[in-house]
PDB file of C-alpha atoms and ligand atoms in Angstrom:
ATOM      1  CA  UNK A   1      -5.807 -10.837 -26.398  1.00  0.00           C
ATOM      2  CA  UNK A   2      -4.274  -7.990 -24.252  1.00  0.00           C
ATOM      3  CA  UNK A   3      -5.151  -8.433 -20.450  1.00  0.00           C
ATOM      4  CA  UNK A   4      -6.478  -5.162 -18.749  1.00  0.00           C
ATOM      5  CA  UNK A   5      -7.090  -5.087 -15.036  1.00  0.00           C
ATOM      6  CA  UNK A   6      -8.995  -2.152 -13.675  1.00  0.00           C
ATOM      7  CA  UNK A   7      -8.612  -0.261 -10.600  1.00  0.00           C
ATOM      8  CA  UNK A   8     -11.524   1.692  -9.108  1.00  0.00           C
ATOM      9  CA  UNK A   9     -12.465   3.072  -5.367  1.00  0.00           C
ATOM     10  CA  UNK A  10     -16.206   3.627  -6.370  1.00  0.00           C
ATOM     11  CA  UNK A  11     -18.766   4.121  -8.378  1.00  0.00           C
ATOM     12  CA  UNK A  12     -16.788   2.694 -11.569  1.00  0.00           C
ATOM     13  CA  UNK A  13     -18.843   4.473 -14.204  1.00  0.00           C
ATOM     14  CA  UNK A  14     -15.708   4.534 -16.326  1.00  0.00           C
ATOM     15  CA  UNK A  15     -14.777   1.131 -15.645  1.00  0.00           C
ATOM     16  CA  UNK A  16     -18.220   0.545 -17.128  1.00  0.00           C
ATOM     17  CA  UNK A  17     -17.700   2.704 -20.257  1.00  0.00           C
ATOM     18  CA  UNK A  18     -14.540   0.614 -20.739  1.00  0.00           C
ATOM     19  CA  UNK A  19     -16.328  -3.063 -20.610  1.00  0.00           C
ATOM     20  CA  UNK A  20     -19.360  -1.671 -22.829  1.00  0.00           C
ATOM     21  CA  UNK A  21     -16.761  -0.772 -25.297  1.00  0.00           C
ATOM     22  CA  UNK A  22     -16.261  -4.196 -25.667  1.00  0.00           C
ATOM     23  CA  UNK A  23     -12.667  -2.983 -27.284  1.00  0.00           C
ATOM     24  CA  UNK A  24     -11.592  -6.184 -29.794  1.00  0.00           C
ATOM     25  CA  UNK A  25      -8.427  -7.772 -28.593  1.00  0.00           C
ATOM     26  CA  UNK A  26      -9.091  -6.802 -25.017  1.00  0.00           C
ATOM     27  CA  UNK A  27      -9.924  -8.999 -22.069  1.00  0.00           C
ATOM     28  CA  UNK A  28     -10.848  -7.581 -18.843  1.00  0.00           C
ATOM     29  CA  UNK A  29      -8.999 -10.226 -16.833  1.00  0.00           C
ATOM     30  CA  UNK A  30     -10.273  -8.208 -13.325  1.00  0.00           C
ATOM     31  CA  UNK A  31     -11.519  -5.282 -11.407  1.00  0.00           C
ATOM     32  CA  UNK A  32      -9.895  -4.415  -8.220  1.00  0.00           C
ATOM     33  CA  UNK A  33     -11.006  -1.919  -5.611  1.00  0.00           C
ATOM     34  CA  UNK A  34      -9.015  -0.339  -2.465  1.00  0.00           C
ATOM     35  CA  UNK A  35     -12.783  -0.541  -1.046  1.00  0.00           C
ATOM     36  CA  UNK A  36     -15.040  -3.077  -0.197  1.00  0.00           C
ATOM     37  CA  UNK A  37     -17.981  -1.190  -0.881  1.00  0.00           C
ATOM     38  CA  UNK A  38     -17.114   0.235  -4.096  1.00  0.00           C
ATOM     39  CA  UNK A  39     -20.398   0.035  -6.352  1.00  0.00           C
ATOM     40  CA  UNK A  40     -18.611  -0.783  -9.282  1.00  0.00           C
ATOM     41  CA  UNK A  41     -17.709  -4.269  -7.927  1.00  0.00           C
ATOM     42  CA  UNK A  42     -21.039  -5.192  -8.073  1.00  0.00           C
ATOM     43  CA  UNK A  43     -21.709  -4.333 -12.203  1.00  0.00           C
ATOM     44  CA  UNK A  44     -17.893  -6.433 -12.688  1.00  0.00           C
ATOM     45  CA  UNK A  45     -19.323  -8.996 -10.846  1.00  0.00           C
ATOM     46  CA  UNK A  46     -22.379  -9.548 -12.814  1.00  0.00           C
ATOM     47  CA  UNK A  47     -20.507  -9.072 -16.324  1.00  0.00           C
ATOM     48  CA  UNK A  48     -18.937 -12.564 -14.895  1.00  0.00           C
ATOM     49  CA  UNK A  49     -15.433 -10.632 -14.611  1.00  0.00           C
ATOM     50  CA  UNK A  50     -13.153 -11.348 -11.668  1.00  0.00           C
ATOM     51  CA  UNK A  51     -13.078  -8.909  -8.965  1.00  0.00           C
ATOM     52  CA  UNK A  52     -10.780  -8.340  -5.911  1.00  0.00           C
ATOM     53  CA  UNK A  53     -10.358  -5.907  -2.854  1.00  0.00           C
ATOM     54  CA  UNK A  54      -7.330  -4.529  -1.673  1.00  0.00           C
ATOM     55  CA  UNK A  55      -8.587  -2.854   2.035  1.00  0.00           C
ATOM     56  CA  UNK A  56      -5.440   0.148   1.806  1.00  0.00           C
ATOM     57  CA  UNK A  57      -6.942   0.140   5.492  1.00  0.00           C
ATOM     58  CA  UNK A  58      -6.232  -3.285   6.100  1.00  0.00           C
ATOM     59  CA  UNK A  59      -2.014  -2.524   5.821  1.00  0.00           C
ATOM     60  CA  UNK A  60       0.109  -0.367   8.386  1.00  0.00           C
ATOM     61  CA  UNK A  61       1.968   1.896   5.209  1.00  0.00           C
ATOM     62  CA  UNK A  62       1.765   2.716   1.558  1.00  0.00           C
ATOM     63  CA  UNK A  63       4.543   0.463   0.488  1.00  0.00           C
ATOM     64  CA  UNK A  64       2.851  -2.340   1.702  1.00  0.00           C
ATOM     65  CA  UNK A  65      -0.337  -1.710   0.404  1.00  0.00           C
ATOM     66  CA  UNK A  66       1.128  -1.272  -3.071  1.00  0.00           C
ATOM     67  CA  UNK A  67       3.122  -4.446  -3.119  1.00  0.00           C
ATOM     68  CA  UNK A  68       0.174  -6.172  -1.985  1.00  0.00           C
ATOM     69  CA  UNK A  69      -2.150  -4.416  -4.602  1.00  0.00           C
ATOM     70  CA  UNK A  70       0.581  -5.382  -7.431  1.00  0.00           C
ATOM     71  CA  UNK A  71       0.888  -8.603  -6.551  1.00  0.00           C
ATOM     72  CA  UNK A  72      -2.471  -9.260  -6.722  1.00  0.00           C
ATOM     73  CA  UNK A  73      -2.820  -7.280 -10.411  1.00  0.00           C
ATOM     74  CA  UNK A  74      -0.399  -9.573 -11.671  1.00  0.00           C
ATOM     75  CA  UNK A  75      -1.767 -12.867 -10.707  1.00  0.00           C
ATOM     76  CA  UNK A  76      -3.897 -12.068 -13.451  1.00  0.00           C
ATOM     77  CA  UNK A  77      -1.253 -11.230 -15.832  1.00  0.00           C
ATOM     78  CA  UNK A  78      -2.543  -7.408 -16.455  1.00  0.00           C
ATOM     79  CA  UNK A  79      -0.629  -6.020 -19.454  1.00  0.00           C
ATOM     80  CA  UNK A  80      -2.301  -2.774 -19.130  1.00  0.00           C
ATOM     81  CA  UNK A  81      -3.677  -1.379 -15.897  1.00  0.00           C
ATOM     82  CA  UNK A  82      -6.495   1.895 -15.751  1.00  0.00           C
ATOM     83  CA  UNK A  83      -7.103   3.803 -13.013  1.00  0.00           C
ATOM     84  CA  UNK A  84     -10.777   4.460 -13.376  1.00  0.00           C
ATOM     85  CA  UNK A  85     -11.291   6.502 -10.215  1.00  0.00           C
ATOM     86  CA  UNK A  86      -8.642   5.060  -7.720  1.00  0.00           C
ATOM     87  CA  UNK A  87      -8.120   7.109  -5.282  1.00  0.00           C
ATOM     88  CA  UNK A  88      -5.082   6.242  -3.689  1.00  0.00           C
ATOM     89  CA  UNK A  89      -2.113   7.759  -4.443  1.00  0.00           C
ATOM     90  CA  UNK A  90       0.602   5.359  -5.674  1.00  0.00           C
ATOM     91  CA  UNK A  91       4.692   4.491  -4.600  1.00  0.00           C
ATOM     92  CA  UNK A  92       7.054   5.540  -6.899  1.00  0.00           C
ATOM     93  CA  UNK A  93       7.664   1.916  -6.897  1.00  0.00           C
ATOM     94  CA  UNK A  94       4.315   0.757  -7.979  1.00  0.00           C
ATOM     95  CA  UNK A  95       4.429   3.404 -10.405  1.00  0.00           C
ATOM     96  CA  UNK A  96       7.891   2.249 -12.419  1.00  0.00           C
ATOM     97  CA  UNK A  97       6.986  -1.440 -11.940  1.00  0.00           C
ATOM     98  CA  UNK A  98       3.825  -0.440 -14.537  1.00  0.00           C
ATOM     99  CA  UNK A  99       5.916   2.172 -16.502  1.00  0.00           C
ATOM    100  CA  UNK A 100       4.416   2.855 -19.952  1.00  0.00           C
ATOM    101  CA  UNK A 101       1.170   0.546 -19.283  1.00  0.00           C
ATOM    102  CA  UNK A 102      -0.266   2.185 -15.804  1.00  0.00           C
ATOM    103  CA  UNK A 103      -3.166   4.816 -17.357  1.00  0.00           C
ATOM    104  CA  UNK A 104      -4.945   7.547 -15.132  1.00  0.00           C
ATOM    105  CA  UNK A 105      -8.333   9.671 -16.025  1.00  0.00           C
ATOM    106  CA  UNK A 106      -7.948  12.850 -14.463  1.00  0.00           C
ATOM    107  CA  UNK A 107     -11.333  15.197 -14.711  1.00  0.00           C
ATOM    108  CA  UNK A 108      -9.453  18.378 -15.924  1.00  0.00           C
ATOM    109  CA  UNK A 109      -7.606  19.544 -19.028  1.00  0.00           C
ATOM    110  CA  UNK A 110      -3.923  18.486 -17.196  1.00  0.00           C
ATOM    111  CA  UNK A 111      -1.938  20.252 -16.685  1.00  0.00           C
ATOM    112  CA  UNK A 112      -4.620  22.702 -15.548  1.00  0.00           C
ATOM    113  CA  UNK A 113      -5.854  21.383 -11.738  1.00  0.00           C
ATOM    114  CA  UNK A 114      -4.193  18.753 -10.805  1.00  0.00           C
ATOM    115  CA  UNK A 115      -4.788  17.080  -7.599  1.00  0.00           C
ATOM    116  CA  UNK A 116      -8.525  17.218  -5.758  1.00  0.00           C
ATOM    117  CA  UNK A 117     -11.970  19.177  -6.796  1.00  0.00           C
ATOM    118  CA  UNK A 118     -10.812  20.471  -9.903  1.00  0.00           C
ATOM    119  CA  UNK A 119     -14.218  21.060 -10.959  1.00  0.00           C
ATOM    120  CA  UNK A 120     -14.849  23.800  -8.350  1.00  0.00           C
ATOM    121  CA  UNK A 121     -11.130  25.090  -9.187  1.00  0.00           C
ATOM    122  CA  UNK A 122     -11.949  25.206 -12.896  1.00  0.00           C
ATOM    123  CA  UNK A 123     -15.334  27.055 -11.871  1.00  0.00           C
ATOM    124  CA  UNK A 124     -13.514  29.490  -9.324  1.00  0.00           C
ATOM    125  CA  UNK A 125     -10.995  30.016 -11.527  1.00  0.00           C
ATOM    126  CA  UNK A 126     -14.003  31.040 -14.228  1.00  0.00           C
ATOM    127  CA  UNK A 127     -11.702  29.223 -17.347  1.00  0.00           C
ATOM    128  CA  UNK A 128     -14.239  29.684 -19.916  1.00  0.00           C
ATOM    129  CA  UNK A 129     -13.364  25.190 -21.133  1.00  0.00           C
ATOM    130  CA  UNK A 130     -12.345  22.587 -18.966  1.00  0.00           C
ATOM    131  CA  UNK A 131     -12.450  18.508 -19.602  1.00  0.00           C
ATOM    132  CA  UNK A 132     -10.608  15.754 -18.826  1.00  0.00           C
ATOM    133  CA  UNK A 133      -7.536  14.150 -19.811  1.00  0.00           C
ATOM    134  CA  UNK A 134      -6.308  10.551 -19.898  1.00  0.00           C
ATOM    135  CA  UNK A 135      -2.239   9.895 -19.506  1.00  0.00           C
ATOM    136  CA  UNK A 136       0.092   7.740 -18.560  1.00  0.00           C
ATOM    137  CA  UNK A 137       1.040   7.897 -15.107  1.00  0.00           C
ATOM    138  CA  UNK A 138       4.784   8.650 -13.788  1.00  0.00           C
ATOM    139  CA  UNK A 139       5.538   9.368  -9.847  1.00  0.00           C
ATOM    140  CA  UNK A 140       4.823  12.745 -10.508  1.00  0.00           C
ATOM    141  CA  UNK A 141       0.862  13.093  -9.893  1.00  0.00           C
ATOM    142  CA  UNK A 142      -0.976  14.162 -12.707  1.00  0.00           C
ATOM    143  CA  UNK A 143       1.857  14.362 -14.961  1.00  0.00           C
ATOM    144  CA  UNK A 144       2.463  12.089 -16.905  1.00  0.00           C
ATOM    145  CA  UNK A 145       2.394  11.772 -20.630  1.00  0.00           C
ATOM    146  CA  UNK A 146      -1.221  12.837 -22.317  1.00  0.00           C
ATOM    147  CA  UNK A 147      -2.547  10.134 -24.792  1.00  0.00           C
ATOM    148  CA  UNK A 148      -6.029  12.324 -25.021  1.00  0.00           C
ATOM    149  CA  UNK A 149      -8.256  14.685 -23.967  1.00  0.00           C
ATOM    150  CA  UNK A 150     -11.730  15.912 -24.085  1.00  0.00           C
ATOM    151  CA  UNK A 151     -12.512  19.964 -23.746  1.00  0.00           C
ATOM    152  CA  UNK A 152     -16.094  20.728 -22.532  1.00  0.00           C
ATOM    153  CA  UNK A 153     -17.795  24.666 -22.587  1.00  0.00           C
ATOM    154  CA  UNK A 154     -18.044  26.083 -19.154  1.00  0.00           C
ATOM    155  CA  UNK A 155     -21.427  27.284 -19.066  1.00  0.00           C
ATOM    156  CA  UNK A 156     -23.006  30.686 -17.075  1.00  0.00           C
ATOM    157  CA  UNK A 157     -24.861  28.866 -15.538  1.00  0.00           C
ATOM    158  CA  UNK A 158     -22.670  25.928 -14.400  1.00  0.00           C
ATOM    159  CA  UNK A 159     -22.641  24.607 -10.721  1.00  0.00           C
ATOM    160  CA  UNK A 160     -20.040  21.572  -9.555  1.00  0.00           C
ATOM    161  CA  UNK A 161     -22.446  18.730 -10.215  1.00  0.00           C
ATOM    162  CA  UNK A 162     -23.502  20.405 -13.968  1.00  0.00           C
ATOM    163  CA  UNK A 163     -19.814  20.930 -14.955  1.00  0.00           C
ATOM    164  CA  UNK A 164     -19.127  17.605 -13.508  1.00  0.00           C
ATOM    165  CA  UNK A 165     -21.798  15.323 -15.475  1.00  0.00           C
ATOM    166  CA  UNK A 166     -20.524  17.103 -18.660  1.00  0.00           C
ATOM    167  CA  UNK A 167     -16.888  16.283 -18.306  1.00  0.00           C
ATOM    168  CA  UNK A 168     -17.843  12.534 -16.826  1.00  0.00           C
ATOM    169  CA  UNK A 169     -19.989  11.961 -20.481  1.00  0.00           C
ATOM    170  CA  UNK A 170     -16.536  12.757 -22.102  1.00  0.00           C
ATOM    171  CA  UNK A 171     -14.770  10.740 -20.023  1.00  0.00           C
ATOM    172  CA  UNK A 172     -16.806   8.240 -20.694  1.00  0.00           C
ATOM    173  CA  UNK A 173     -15.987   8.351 -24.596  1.00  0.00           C
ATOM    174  CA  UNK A 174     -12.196   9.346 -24.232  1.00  0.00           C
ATOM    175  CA  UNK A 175     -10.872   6.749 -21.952  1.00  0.00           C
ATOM    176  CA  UNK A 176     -12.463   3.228 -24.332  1.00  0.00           C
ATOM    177  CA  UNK A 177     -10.590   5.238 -26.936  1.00  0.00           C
ATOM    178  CA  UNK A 178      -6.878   5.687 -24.794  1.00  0.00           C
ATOM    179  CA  UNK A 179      -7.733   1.897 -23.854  1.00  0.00           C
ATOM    180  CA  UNK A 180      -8.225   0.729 -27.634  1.00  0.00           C
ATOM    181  CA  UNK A 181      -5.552   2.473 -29.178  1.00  0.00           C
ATOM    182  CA  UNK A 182      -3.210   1.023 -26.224  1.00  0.00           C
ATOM    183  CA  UNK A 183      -4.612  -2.288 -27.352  1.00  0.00           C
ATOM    184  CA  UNK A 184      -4.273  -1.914 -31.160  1.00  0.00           C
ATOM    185  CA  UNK A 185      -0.493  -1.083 -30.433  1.00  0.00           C
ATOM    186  CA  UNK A 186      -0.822   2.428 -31.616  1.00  0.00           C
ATOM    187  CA  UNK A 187       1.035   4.309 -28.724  1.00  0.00           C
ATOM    188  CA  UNK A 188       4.686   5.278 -28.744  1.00  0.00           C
ATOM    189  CA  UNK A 189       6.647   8.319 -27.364  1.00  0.00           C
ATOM    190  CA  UNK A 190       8.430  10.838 -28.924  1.00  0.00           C
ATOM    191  CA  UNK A 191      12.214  12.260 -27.945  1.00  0.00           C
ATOM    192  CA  UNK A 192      10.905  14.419 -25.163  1.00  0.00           C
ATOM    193  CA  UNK A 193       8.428  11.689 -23.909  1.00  0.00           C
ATOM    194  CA  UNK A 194       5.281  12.493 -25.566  1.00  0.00           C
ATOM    195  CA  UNK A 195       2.758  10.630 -26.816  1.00  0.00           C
ATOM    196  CA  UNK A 196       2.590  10.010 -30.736  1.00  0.00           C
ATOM    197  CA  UNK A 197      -0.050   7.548 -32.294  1.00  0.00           C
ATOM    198  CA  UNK A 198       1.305   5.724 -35.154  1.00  0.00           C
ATOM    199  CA  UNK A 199      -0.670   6.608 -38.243  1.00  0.00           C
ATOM    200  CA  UNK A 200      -1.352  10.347 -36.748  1.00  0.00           C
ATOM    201  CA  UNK A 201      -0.166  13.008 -39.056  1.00  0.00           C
ATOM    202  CA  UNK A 202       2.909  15.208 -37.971  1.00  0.00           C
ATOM    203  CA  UNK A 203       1.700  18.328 -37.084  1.00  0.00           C
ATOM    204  CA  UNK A 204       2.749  20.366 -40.470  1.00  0.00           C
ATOM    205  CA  UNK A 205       0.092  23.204 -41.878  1.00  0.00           C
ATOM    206  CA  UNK A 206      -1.534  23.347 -38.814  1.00  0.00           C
ATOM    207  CA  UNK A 207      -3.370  21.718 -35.936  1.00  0.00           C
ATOM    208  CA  UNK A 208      -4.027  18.403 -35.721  1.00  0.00           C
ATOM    209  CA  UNK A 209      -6.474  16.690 -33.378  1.00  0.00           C
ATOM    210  CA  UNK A 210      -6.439  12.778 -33.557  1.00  0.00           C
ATOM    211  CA  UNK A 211      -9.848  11.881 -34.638  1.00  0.00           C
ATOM    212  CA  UNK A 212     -11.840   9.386 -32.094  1.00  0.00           C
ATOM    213  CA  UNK A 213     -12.396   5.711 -34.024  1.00  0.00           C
ATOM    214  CA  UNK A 214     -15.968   5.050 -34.840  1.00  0.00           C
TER     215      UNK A 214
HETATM  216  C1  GAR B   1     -13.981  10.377 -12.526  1.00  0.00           C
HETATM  217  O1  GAR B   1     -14.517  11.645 -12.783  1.00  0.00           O
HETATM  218  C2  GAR B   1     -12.476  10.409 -12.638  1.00  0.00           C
HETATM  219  O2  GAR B   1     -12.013  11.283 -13.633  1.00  0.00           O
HETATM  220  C3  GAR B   1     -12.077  10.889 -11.273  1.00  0.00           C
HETATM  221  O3  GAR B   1     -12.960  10.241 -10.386  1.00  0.00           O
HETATM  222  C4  GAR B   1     -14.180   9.971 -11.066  1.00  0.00           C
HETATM  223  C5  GAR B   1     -14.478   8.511 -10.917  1.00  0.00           C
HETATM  224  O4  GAR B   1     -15.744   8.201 -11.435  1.00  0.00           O
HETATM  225  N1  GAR B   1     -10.711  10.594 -10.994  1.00  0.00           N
HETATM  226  C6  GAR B   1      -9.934  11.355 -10.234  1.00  0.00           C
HETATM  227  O5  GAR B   1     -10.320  12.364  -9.691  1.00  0.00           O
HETATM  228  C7  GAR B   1      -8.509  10.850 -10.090  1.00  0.00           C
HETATM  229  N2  GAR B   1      -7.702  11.839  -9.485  1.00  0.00           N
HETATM  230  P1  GAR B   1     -16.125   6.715 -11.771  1.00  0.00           P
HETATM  231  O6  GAR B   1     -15.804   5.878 -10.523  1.00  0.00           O
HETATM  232  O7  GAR B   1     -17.605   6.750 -12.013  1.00  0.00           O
HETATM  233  O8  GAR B   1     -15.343   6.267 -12.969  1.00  0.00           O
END
């Protein structure tokens, strides 16, 4: 069993979509928030899985948030940790204590909008797709290595909220999937730092798209 603790700030409707999964050879040892009133505490709590806060507000700097954050994700021994809508940006230092096993969802086709709102950039910027993107996360923000992603039409009609609830549904499928094959030992890196599944084809004749288990 591979231990996974989750980070959210709020609703947790990812974190969700990860527990339903109910990924074999996973065990959600605990969801943390940065706030106590994060709604997604309350579906952890009623799955019976242990949950935490981490008030960021509660500690005078960063750094000292983060250490306490970290040393409360590895009192339950997290081999992986996902950032399912945690909004706090992280140390450097966090982020290279969780090298190669700290994920992020990010709710744009990286490295296209980075950063905040990028459904209103993607819709000002009148891209004619958009998506989301799950990676591994370096101290670079939004940057780090892409395990997948999910591309979505942008419609004529689109507003925020529509675009929005159309990438979320993908998110919703891609990020079990990142978690899984994480779990099922698939992931490695290439020379240059990439992402490479094992039992994905080399890209030869053409394009290939790793197709989603199940
Ligand atoms: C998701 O859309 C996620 O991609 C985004 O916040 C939302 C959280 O929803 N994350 C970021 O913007 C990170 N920069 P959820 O709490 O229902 O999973």
């Amino acid at each position: 069993m591979k231990s996974i603790v989750i980070l959210i700030s709020g609703r947790g409707s990812n974190m969700e979509a990860i527990v339903n999964a109910g990924i074999p050879g996973a065990r959600i040892a605990a969801v943390i928030s940065n706030r106590p009133d994060a709604k997604g505490l309350a579906f952890a709590a009623a799955r019976g899985i242990p949950t935490a806060v981490v008030d960021h507000k509660a500690f005078p700097s960063r750094e000292a948030f983060d250490a306490a954050l970290a040393e409360t994700i590895d009192t339950h021994g997290a081999e992986l940790v996902v950032l399912a809508g945690f909004m706090r940006v992280l140390t450097d230092d966090f982020v290279r204590r969780y090298e190669g096993r700290l994920m992020n969802i990010h709710p744009s086709l990286l490295p296209s909008f980075p950063g905040l709102h990028t459904h209103r950039r993607a819709l000002e910027a009148g891209v004619r797709v958009h998506g989301a993107t799950v990676h591994f996360v370096t101290p670079t923000l939004d940057c780090g290595p892409i395990v997948i992603q999910a591309v979505v039409p942008v419609l004529a009609d689109d507003d925020e909220s529509r675009l929005a609830a159309r990438v979320l549904a993908q998110e919703h499928r891609i990020y079990p999937q990142a978690v899984r094959w994480f779990v099922d030992g698939r992931i490695g890196f290439d020379a240059h730092g990439r992402v490479r599944l094992s039992g994905e084809a080399a890209a030869g004749g053409g394009c290939t798209v790793p197709a989603l288990d199940g």
